[in-house]
């Protein structure tokens, strides 16, 4: 099982050079209003680095000169001003905002609400906009969350990971086991519409009871959205080094499959339904609309170091390090490191790869000849739903979800 949440990667693709003024071709901007549009804002700061994390994040000691939490909002404002000039009125109001990290809640609450204002001033916001921030449970309290709620945030995503102290220790998480649950209750009390809890399963030393207790705790606290991801060992992380030294065993695929089945059983029994391989929600309204933009290949504009954007088949990505990001904006230049126009083959691969993971599935008619043959074979092997296939949809069965990456490879190949 693999993580599917869209985050800023540690490595950036090659692509082609991006223009210094950030200008986008007219072909990309044309028709923007016909697709859903969201905004992602990356906050690259962390108080400490989790042992499994390879995201584009920095502790204070890693930042170097030219970037800090204190002046980050001013730097972001420069990129928003650039985007306003580049968009030229082509962009529709944003229907989603997602502030991710890093740890966005290392910024003050009023700074996060100022980011919402920047989005509104640059693009406008729909009346029903979903506005999410990720949060470290140890970095927020009732007053902080109340400020966020009054400032327009509607959804809180908490990195819970586990309720087991020894699992959190192996992951180098700095919050106490029950803190995420306390924050989830507080978020509900101050008026947040939606609360998501992120879980990680398959950590070395985690028992079946450890994971079941974590899932039940998320259910009992009333979270209307739960994300559960298999632990992935990324090269260059502290976790990878510990495993390479033999201090910890490598996570087991069989254990990960067992944990996934446990999550599916417990969450389904509690009234949450999967809508993407690693995500469950109580109702369609509780689903993360911003992540659905990614999975459906809609349009989003990313801000911050390393952030990716996709507008009308054009994809670009910012320089990774906050110091270089700040220097380029200060010089009046776009922080984009490179960009690419997606070919029809690339679009096909991404459509199959992302939409197959959704409960709504993929239209069989969108597959090429070999892909349709592979879908037929997947039905026979119990990986795609037979009834859905007869109505023209490729939808994963439970067994298919366990083997989603392999199913996708077959449909593409």
Short mmCIF file of C-alpha atoms in Angstrom, two decimals:
data_model
loop_
_atom_site.label_atom_id
_atom_site.label_comp_id
_atom_site.label_asym_id
_atom_site.label_seq_id
_atom_site.Cartn_x
_atom_site.Cartn_y
_atom_site.Cartn_z
CA UNK A 1 0.00 0.00 0.00
CA UNK A 2 1.39 3.41 -0.94
CA UNK A 3 0.81 6.94 0.20
CA UNK A 4 -1.40 8.85 -2.21
CA UNK A 5 -1.73 12.25 -0.57
CA UNK A 6 -0.20 14.88 -2.83
CA UNK A 7 2.71 16.59 -1.12
CA UNK A 8 5.74 18.63 -2.12
CA UNK A 9 8.40 16.11 -3.21
CA UNK A 10 12.02 16.20 -2.08
CA UNK A 11 13.23 15.86 -5.68
CA UNK A 12 11.98 17.92 -8.59
CA UNK A 13 11.68 16.80 -12.23
CA UNK A 14 13.86 18.25 -14.97
CA UNK A 15 11.39 19.88 -17.35
CA UNK A 16 12.31 23.04 -19.25
CA UNK A 17 13.42 26.41 -17.86
CA UNK A 18 10.59 28.61 -16.63
CA UNK A 19 10.47 32.26 -17.75
CA UNK A 20 11.74 34.71 -15.14
CA UNK A 21 8.57 36.76 -15.30
CA UNK A 22 6.43 33.69 -14.59
CA UNK A 23 4.32 34.22 -17.73
CA UNK A 24 2.08 31.33 -18.75
CA UNK A 25 1.15 30.51 -22.34
CA UNK A 26 -2.30 31.63 -23.42
CA UNK A 27 -3.21 28.02 -24.20
CA UNK A 28 -2.83 27.09 -20.52
CA UNK A 29 -4.90 30.00 -19.23
CA UNK A 30 -7.61 29.60 -21.84
CA UNK A 31 -10.63 27.84 -20.40
CA UNK A 32 -9.47 27.91 -16.77
CA UNK A 33 -12.97 28.85 -15.69
CA UNK A 34 -14.33 25.58 -17.04
CA UNK A 35 -12.51 23.42 -14.48
CA UNK A 36 -12.45 23.38 -10.69
CA UNK A 37 -9.60 25.47 -9.30
CA UNK A 38 -7.74 25.23 -6.00
CA UNK A 39 -4.75 26.82 -4.30
CA UNK A 40 -2.02 24.99 -2.39
CA UNK A 41 0.29 26.92 -0.05
CA UNK A 42 3.41 25.22 1.26
CA UNK A 43 4.79 26.16 4.69
CA UNK A 44 8.23 24.53 4.81
CA UNK A 45 9.02 24.89 8.52
CA UNK A 46 9.22 22.15 11.13
CA UNK A 47 10.31 22.27 14.76
CA UNK A 48 12.05 18.91 14.31
CA UNK A 49 12.34 16.33 11.56
CA UNK A 50 10.36 13.10 11.79
CA UNK A 51 12.49 10.06 11.05
CA UNK A 52 10.37 8.85 8.11
CA UNK A 53 9.82 12.22 6.43
CA UNK A 54 11.41 13.22 3.12
CA UNK A 55 9.13 16.17 2.35
CA UNK A 56 10.54 19.56 1.41
CA UNK A 57 10.73 20.84 4.99
CA UNK A 58 13.36 22.57 7.12
CA UNK A 59 14.15 22.99 10.78
CA UNK A 60 15.56 26.33 11.93
CA UNK A 61 19.10 24.93 11.75
CA UNK A 62 18.60 23.86 8.12
CA UNK A 63 17.23 27.12 6.78
CA UNK A 64 20.40 29.15 6.37
CA UNK A 65 20.21 32.85 5.57
CA UNK A 66 17.52 34.71 3.67
CA UNK A 67 14.47 32.82 4.92
CA UNK A 68 12.67 32.57 8.22
CA UNK A 69 9.23 32.13 9.69
CA UNK A 70 9.26 35.81 10.66
CA UNK A 71 9.31 37.11 7.07
CA UNK A 72 7.63 34.21 5.30
CA UNK A 73 4.29 35.98 4.85
CA UNK A 74 5.99 38.92 3.13
CA UNK A 75 7.72 36.52 0.75
CA UNK A 76 4.48 34.68 0.00
CA UNK A 77 2.79 38.02 -0.70
CA UNK A 78 5.33 38.66 -3.45
CA UNK A 79 4.49 35.36 -5.13
CA UNK A 80 0.77 36.06 -4.87
CA UNK A 81 1.31 39.47 -6.47
CA UNK A 82 3.21 37.77 -9.30
CA UNK A 83 0.39 35.24 -9.76
CA UNK A 84 -2.17 38.03 -9.97
CA UNK A 85 -0.21 39.65 -12.79
CA UNK A 86 0.28 36.34 -14.60
CA UNK A 87 -3.32 35.13 -14.30
CA UNK A 88 -4.65 38.35 -15.74
CA UNK A 89 -8.21 37.60 -14.64
CA UNK A 90 -8.25 34.17 -16.30
CA UNK A 91 -8.52 32.20 -13.07
CA UNK A 92 -11.95 31.52 -11.56
CA UNK A 93 -12.53 31.95 -7.82
CA UNK A 94 -10.75 29.24 -5.86
CA UNK A 95 -13.05 26.52 -4.56
CA UNK A 96 -10.39 25.04 -2.27
CA UNK A 97 -7.35 26.17 -0.31
CA UNK A 98 -4.96 23.70 1.29
CA UNK A 99 -2.15 24.91 3.54
CA UNK A 100 0.35 22.10 3.97
CA UNK A 101 3.86 21.54 5.15
CA UNK A 102 5.98 21.18 7.02
CA UNK A 103 4.01 22.41 9.97
CA UNK A 104 1.75 25.31 8.94
CA UNK A 105 0.72 25.84 12.55
CA UNK A 106 4.23 26.97 13.43
CA UNK A 107 3.00 30.24 11.92
CA UNK A 108 0.73 32.36 14.09
CA UNK A 109 -2.99 31.81 13.61
CA UNK A 110 -3.43 35.32 12.25
CA UNK A 111 -0.68 34.64 9.70
CA UNK A 112 -2.55 31.59 8.43
CA UNK A 113 -5.76 33.58 8.12
CA UNK A 114 -3.77 36.24 6.24
CA UNK A 115 -2.91 33.55 3.68
CA UNK A 116 -6.64 32.97 3.13
CA UNK A 117 -7.01 36.71 2.53
CA UNK A 118 -4.15 36.61 0.00
CA UNK A 119 -5.91 33.88 -1.95
CA UNK A 120 -9.19 35.81 -1.85
CA UNK A 121 -7.50 39.03 -2.99
CA UNK A 122 -5.63 37.26 -5.80
CA UNK A 123 -8.27 34.93 -7.21
CA UNK A 124 -11.45 35.32 -5.17
CA UNK A 125 -13.14 32.49 -3.26
CA UNK A 126 -16.35 30.61 -3.96
CA UNK A 127 -19.06 30.97 -1.33
CA UNK A 128 -18.66 27.32 -0.30
CA UNK A 129 -14.86 27.19 -0.47
CA UNK A 130 -13.17 24.38 1.44
CA UNK A 131 -10.24 25.86 3.40
CA UNK A 132 -7.89 23.33 5.04
CA UNK A 133 -4.76 23.51 7.09
CA UNK A 134 -2.59 20.71 8.33
CA UNK A 135 -1.64 20.93 11.98
CA UNK A 136 0.74 19.36 14.44
CA UNK A 137 -1.36 18.53 17.52
CA UNK A 138 1.22 20.04 19.89
CA UNK A 139 1.23 23.42 18.12
CA UNK A 140 -2.42 24.46 18.52
CA UNK A 141 -4.91 25.16 21.29
CA UNK A 142 -8.52 26.35 21.53
CA UNK A 143 -7.64 30.03 21.06
CA UNK A 144 -5.50 29.26 18.01
CA UNK A 145 -8.21 27.11 16.42
CA UNK A 146 -10.89 29.71 17.14
CA UNK A 147 -8.83 32.32 15.27
CA UNK A 148 -8.48 29.95 12.31
CA UNK A 149 -12.20 29.24 12.24
CA UNK A 150 -13.12 32.93 12.36
CA UNK A 151 -10.57 33.56 9.61
CA UNK A 152 -12.27 31.23 7.16
CA UNK A 153 -10.78 27.78 7.74
CA UNK A 154 -13.40 25.03 7.46
CA UNK A 155 -11.28 21.87 7.69
CA UNK A 156 -8.47 20.73 9.97
CA UNK A 157 -6.13 17.85 9.10
CA UNK A 158 -4.21 16.48 12.07
CA UNK A 159 -1.12 14.28 11.91
CA UNK A 160 -2.19 11.70 14.49
CA UNK A 161 -0.24 8.71 13.08
CA UNK A 162 -0.90 6.44 16.09
CA UNK A 163 -2.15 6.33 19.66
CA UNK A 164 0.72 4.03 20.61
CA UNK A 165 3.59 5.73 22.40
CA UNK A 166 6.23 3.30 21.15
CA UNK A 167 5.02 3.65 17.52
CA UNK A 168 5.22 7.44 17.76
CA UNK A 169 8.71 7.10 19.21
CA UNK A 170 9.91 5.00 16.26
CA UNK A 171 8.44 7.61 13.88
CA UNK A 172 10.15 10.43 15.87
CA UNK A 173 6.80 12.15 16.37
CA UNK A 174 6.90 14.76 19.13
CA UNK A 175 3.23 14.71 20.22
CA UNK A 176 1.81 12.66 23.06
CA UNK A 177 -0.50 9.77 22.08
CA UNK A 178 -3.78 11.40 23.08
CA UNK A 179 -3.04 14.96 21.98
CA UNK A 180 -4.43 14.65 18.43
CA UNK A 181 -7.72 13.37 19.86
CA UNK A 182 -7.95 16.30 22.27
CA UNK A 183 -7.33 18.75 19.42
CA UNK A 184 -9.93 17.03 17.23
CA UNK A 185 -12.55 17.51 19.98
CA UNK A 186 -11.53 21.13 20.43
CA UNK A 187 -11.75 21.78 16.69
CA UNK A 188 -15.32 20.50 16.70
CA UNK A 189 -16.13 22.62 19.75
CA UNK A 190 -14.93 25.84 18.10
CA UNK A 191 -16.96 25.16 14.95
CA UNK A 192 -14.79 23.37 12.40
CA UNK A 193 -17.03 21.69 9.85
CA UNK A 194 -14.61 18.86 9.11
CA UNK A 195 -11.77 17.17 10.98
CA UNK A 196 -9.39 14.68 9.36
CA UNK A 197 -7.04 12.39 11.25
CA UNK A 198 -3.99 10.96 9.44
CA UNK A 199 -2.85 7.47 10.44
CA UNK A 200 0.28 5.56 9.45
CA UNK A 201 0.34 1.77 9.58
CA UNK A 202 3.05 -0.86 9.25
CA UNK A 203 5.62 0.82 11.52
CA UNK A 204 8.17 -1.72 12.79
CA UNK A 205 7.05 -2.89 16.24
CA UNK A 206 3.39 -1.93 15.70
CA UNK A 207 1.00 -4.71 16.72
CA UNK A 208 -2.45 -5.40 15.28
CA UNK A 209 -3.94 -4.15 18.55
CA UNK A 210 -1.88 -0.94 18.35
CA UNK A 211 -3.32 -0.11 14.95
CA UNK A 212 -6.88 -1.17 15.78
CA UNK A 213 -6.77 1.04 18.87
CA UNK A 214 -5.65 4.00 16.75
CA UNK A 215 -8.47 3.51 14.24
CA UNK A 216 -11.08 3.10 17.00
CA UNK A 217 -9.82 6.25 18.71
CA UNK A 218 -10.22 8.23 15.48
CA UNK A 219 -13.75 6.90 15.13
CA UNK A 220 -14.68 7.53 18.76
CA UNK A 221 -13.52 11.15 18.68
CA UNK A 222 -15.94 11.84 15.81
CA UNK A 223 -13.54 12.53 12.94
CA UNK A 224 -15.57 12.66 9.73
CA UNK A 225 -12.53 11.87 7.58
CA UNK A 226 -9.69 9.40 8.19
CA UNK A 227 -6.61 8.92 6.02
CA UNK A 228 -4.53 5.77 6.51
CA UNK A 229 -1.19 5.34 4.75
CA UNK A 230 1.34 2.52 4.74
CA UNK A 231 4.72 3.54 6.11
CA UNK A 232 7.10 4.08 3.21
CA UNK A 233 10.85 3.99 3.80
CA UNK A 234 12.29 6.88 1.81
CA UNK A 235 15.98 7.04 0.88
CA UNK A 236 17.96 9.56 2.89
CA UNK A 237 15.70 9.56 5.94
CA UNK A 238 16.71 8.69 9.49
CA UNK A 239 14.33 5.73 9.35
CA UNK A 240 16.07 4.37 6.25
CA UNK A 241 19.44 4.64 8.00
CA UNK A 242 18.16 2.78 11.07
CA UNK A 243 16.79 -0.01 8.88
CA UNK A 244 20.01 -0.20 6.87
CA UNK A 245 22.00 -0.57 10.12
CA UNK A 246 19.70 -3.39 11.21
CA UNK A 247 18.24 -1.47 14.15
CA UNK A 248 14.71 -1.97 12.76
CA UNK A 249 13.17 -4.49 10.36
CA UNK A 250 11.91 -3.35 6.98
CA UNK A 251 8.11 -2.86 6.95
CA UNK A 252 6.28 -5.96 5.75
CA UNK A 253 3.93 -5.83 2.75
CA UNK A 254 1.86 -8.65 4.26
CA UNK A 255 1.50 -6.73 7.52
CA UNK A 256 0.53 -3.59 5.58
CA UNK A 257 -2.19 -5.55 3.76
CA UNK A 258 -3.52 -6.88 7.07
CA UNK A 259 -3.58 -3.37 8.53
CA UNK A 260 -5.42 -2.03 5.49
CA UNK A 261 -8.08 -4.72 5.79
CA UNK A 262 -8.45 -3.88 9.47
CA UNK A 263 -8.89 -0.19 8.66
CA UNK A 264 -11.48 -0.95 5.99
CA UNK A 265 -13.46 -3.19 8.34
CA UNK A 266 -13.41 -0.86 11.35
CA UNK A 267 -14.07 2.34 9.40
CA UNK A 268 -16.84 0.84 7.27
CA UNK A 269 -18.55 -0.58 10.35
CA UNK A 270 -18.43 2.91 11.87
CA UNK A 271 -20.11 4.49 8.83
CA UNK A 272 -17.09 5.84 6.95
CA UNK A 273 -16.82 4.93 3.26
CA UNK A 274 -13.68 4.78 1.14
CA UNK A 275 -13.63 7.29 -1.70
CA UNK A 276 -9.93 6.96 -2.53
CA UNK A 277 -7.72 3.99 -1.75
CA UNK A 278 -6.26 5.59 1.40
CA UNK A 279 -9.14 7.87 2.42
CA UNK A 280 -12.49 7.34 4.10
CA UNK A 281 -15.25 9.87 4.87
CA UNK A 282 -18.63 9.83 6.60
CA UNK A 283 -20.40 11.64 3.74
CA UNK A 284 -19.53 13.04 0.30
CA UNK A 285 -19.43 16.50 1.89
CA UNK A 286 -16.69 15.30 4.25
CA UNK A 287 -14.42 14.20 1.41
CA UNK A 288 -11.33 16.34 0.82
CA UNK A 289 -12.33 18.38 -2.19
CA UNK A 290 -8.82 19.77 -2.61
CA UNK A 291 -7.22 16.35 -2.98
CA UNK A 292 -10.00 15.41 -5.41
CA UNK A 293 -8.70 18.24 -7.62
CA UNK A 294 -5.40 16.38 -7.87
CA UNK A 295 -6.94 12.97 -8.44
CA UNK A 296 -9.24 14.34 -11.16
CA UNK A 297 -6.43 16.34 -12.85
CA UNK A 298 -8.18 19.67 -12.38
CA UNK A 299 -6.35 23.00 -11.95
CA UNK A 300 -4.37 24.17 -8.93
CA UNK A 301 -1.82 26.89 -8.28
CA UNK A 302 0.92 26.11 -5.77
CA UNK A 303 2.72 28.72 -3.67
CA UNK A 304 5.85 28.35 -1.56
CA UNK A 305 9.20 26.56 -1.90
CA UNK A 306 8.96 23.40 -4.01
CA UNK A 307 5.23 23.80 -4.61
CA UNK A 308 3.81 22.30 -7.81
CA UNK A 309 1.09 23.81 -10.01
CA UNK A 310 -1.05 22.49 -12.85
CA UNK A 311 -3.03 24.79 -15.12
CA UNK A 312 -4.53 23.64 -18.42
CA UNK A 313 -2.00 20.86 -19.02
CA UNK A 314 0.98 23.02 -18.03
CA UNK A 315 2.82 21.93 -14.90
CA UNK A 316 5.50 23.95 -13.11
CA UNK A 317 7.35 23.72 -9.81
CA UNK A 318 9.14 26.19 -7.58
CA UNK A 319 12.72 26.07 -6.39
CA UNK A 320 13.00 23.92 -3.27
CA UNK A 321 15.00 25.85 -0.70
CA UNK A 322 13.25 28.71 1.13
CA UNK A 323 16.33 30.94 0.91
CA UNK A 324 16.58 30.69 -2.87
CA UNK A 325 12.80 31.03 -3.15
CA UNK A 326 12.94 34.28 -1.18
CA UNK A 327 15.94 35.64 -3.12
CA UNK A 328 14.29 35.14 -6.51
CA UNK A 329 11.09 36.85 -5.45
CA UNK A 330 13.04 39.68 -3.85
CA UNK A 331 14.79 40.15 -7.22
CA UNK A 332 11.41 40.42 -8.93
CA UNK A 333 11.71 37.00 -10.56
CA UNK A 334 9.40 34.02 -10.59
CA UNK A 335 10.48 31.30 -8.13
CA UNK A 336 9.63 28.60 -10.70
CA UNK A 337 12.48 26.15 -11.23
CA UNK A 338 11.06 24.51 -14.34
CA UNK A 339 7.90 23.53 -16.18
CA UNK A 340 6.53 21.11 -18.75
CA UNK A 341 3.54 20.86 -21.03
CA UNK A 342 1.99 17.45 -20.57
CA UNK A 343 1.83 15.30 -23.67
CA UNK A 344 -1.24 13.25 -24.51
CA UNK A 345 0.64 10.14 -23.36
CA UNK A 346 1.50 11.75 -20.03
CA UNK A 347 -2.10 12.85 -19.52
CA UNK A 348 -3.29 9.34 -20.27
CA UNK A 349 -0.92 7.80 -17.73
CA UNK A 350 -1.86 10.32 -15.03
CA UNK A 351 -5.58 9.93 -15.67
CA UNK A 352 -5.38 6.15 -15.33
CA UNK A 353 -3.01 6.31 -12.37
CA UNK A 354 -5.07 8.76 -10.34
CA UNK A 355 -8.68 8.08 -11.28
CA UNK A 356 -8.37 4.32 -10.85
CA UNK A 357 -7.70 4.91 -7.16
CA UNK A 358 -11.05 6.69 -6.69
CA UNK A 359 -14.25 4.93 -5.68
CA UNK A 360 -15.94 6.53 -8.69
CA UNK A 361 -13.34 4.77 -10.81
CA UNK A 362 -12.35 5.32 -14.40
CA UNK A 363 -14.45 5.23 -17.56
CA UNK A 364 -13.56 2.13 -19.58
CA UNK A 365 -13.95 4.25 -22.71
CA UNK A 366 -10.97 6.37 -21.63
CA UNK A 367 -8.65 3.34 -21.82
CA UNK A 368 -6.79 2.40 -24.96
CA UNK A 369 -7.16 -1.06 -26.52
CA UNK A 370 -4.54 -2.82 -24.38
CA UNK A 371 -5.92 -1.04 -21.32
CA UNK A 372 -9.43 -2.33 -21.98
CA UNK A 373 -8.03 -5.84 -22.37
CA UNK A 374 -6.16 -5.46 -19.08
CA UNK A 375 -9.34 -4.21 -17.39
CA UNK A 376 -11.22 -7.27 -18.63
CA UNK A 377 -8.49 -9.49 -17.22
CA UNK A 378 -8.56 -7.60 -13.90
CA UNK A 379 -12.29 -8.30 -13.63
CA UNK A 380 -11.65 -12.00 -14.13
CA UNK A 381 -8.99 -11.91 -11.40
CA UNK A 382 -11.33 -10.16 -8.96
CA UNK A 383 -9.40 -6.88 -8.97
CA UNK A 384 -12.06 -4.75 -10.70
CA UNK A 385 -15.76 -4.83 -9.89
CA UNK A 386 -17.66 -6.94 -12.45
CA UNK A 387 -20.99 -5.12 -12.10
CA UNK A 388 -19.32 -1.72 -12.55
CA UNK A 389 -17.42 -3.01 -15.56
CA UNK A 390 -20.69 -3.92 -17.31
CA UNK A 391 -21.80 -0.29 -16.89
CA UNK A 392 -18.55 1.06 -18.34
CA UNK A 393 -16.55 1.79 -15.19
CA UNK A 394 -13.26 0.41 -13.87
CA UNK A 395 -13.68 0.35 -10.09
CA UNK A 396 -11.35 -1.46 -7.72
CA UNK A 397 -12.62 -4.28 -5.54
CA UNK A 398 -11.28 -4.59 -1.99
CA UNK A 399 -8.66 -7.04 -3.28
CA UNK A 400 -7.94 -4.62 -6.09
CA UNK A 401 -7.30 -1.85 -3.60
CA UNK A 402 -4.65 -4.00 -1.92
CA UNK A 403 -2.96 -4.36 -5.32
CA UNK A 404 -3.87 -0.92 -6.72
CA UNK A 405 -0.39 -0.08 -7.97
CA UNK A 406 -0.17 -3.35 -9.89
CA UNK A 407 -3.66 -2.84 -11.38
CA UNK A 408 -2.69 0.64 -12.54
CA UNK A 409 0.52 -0.65 -14.13
CA UNK A 410 -1.43 -3.27 -16.06
CA UNK A 411 -3.99 -0.73 -17.29
CA UNK A 412 -1.20 1.58 -18.46
CA UNK A 413 1.02 -1.07 -20.02
#
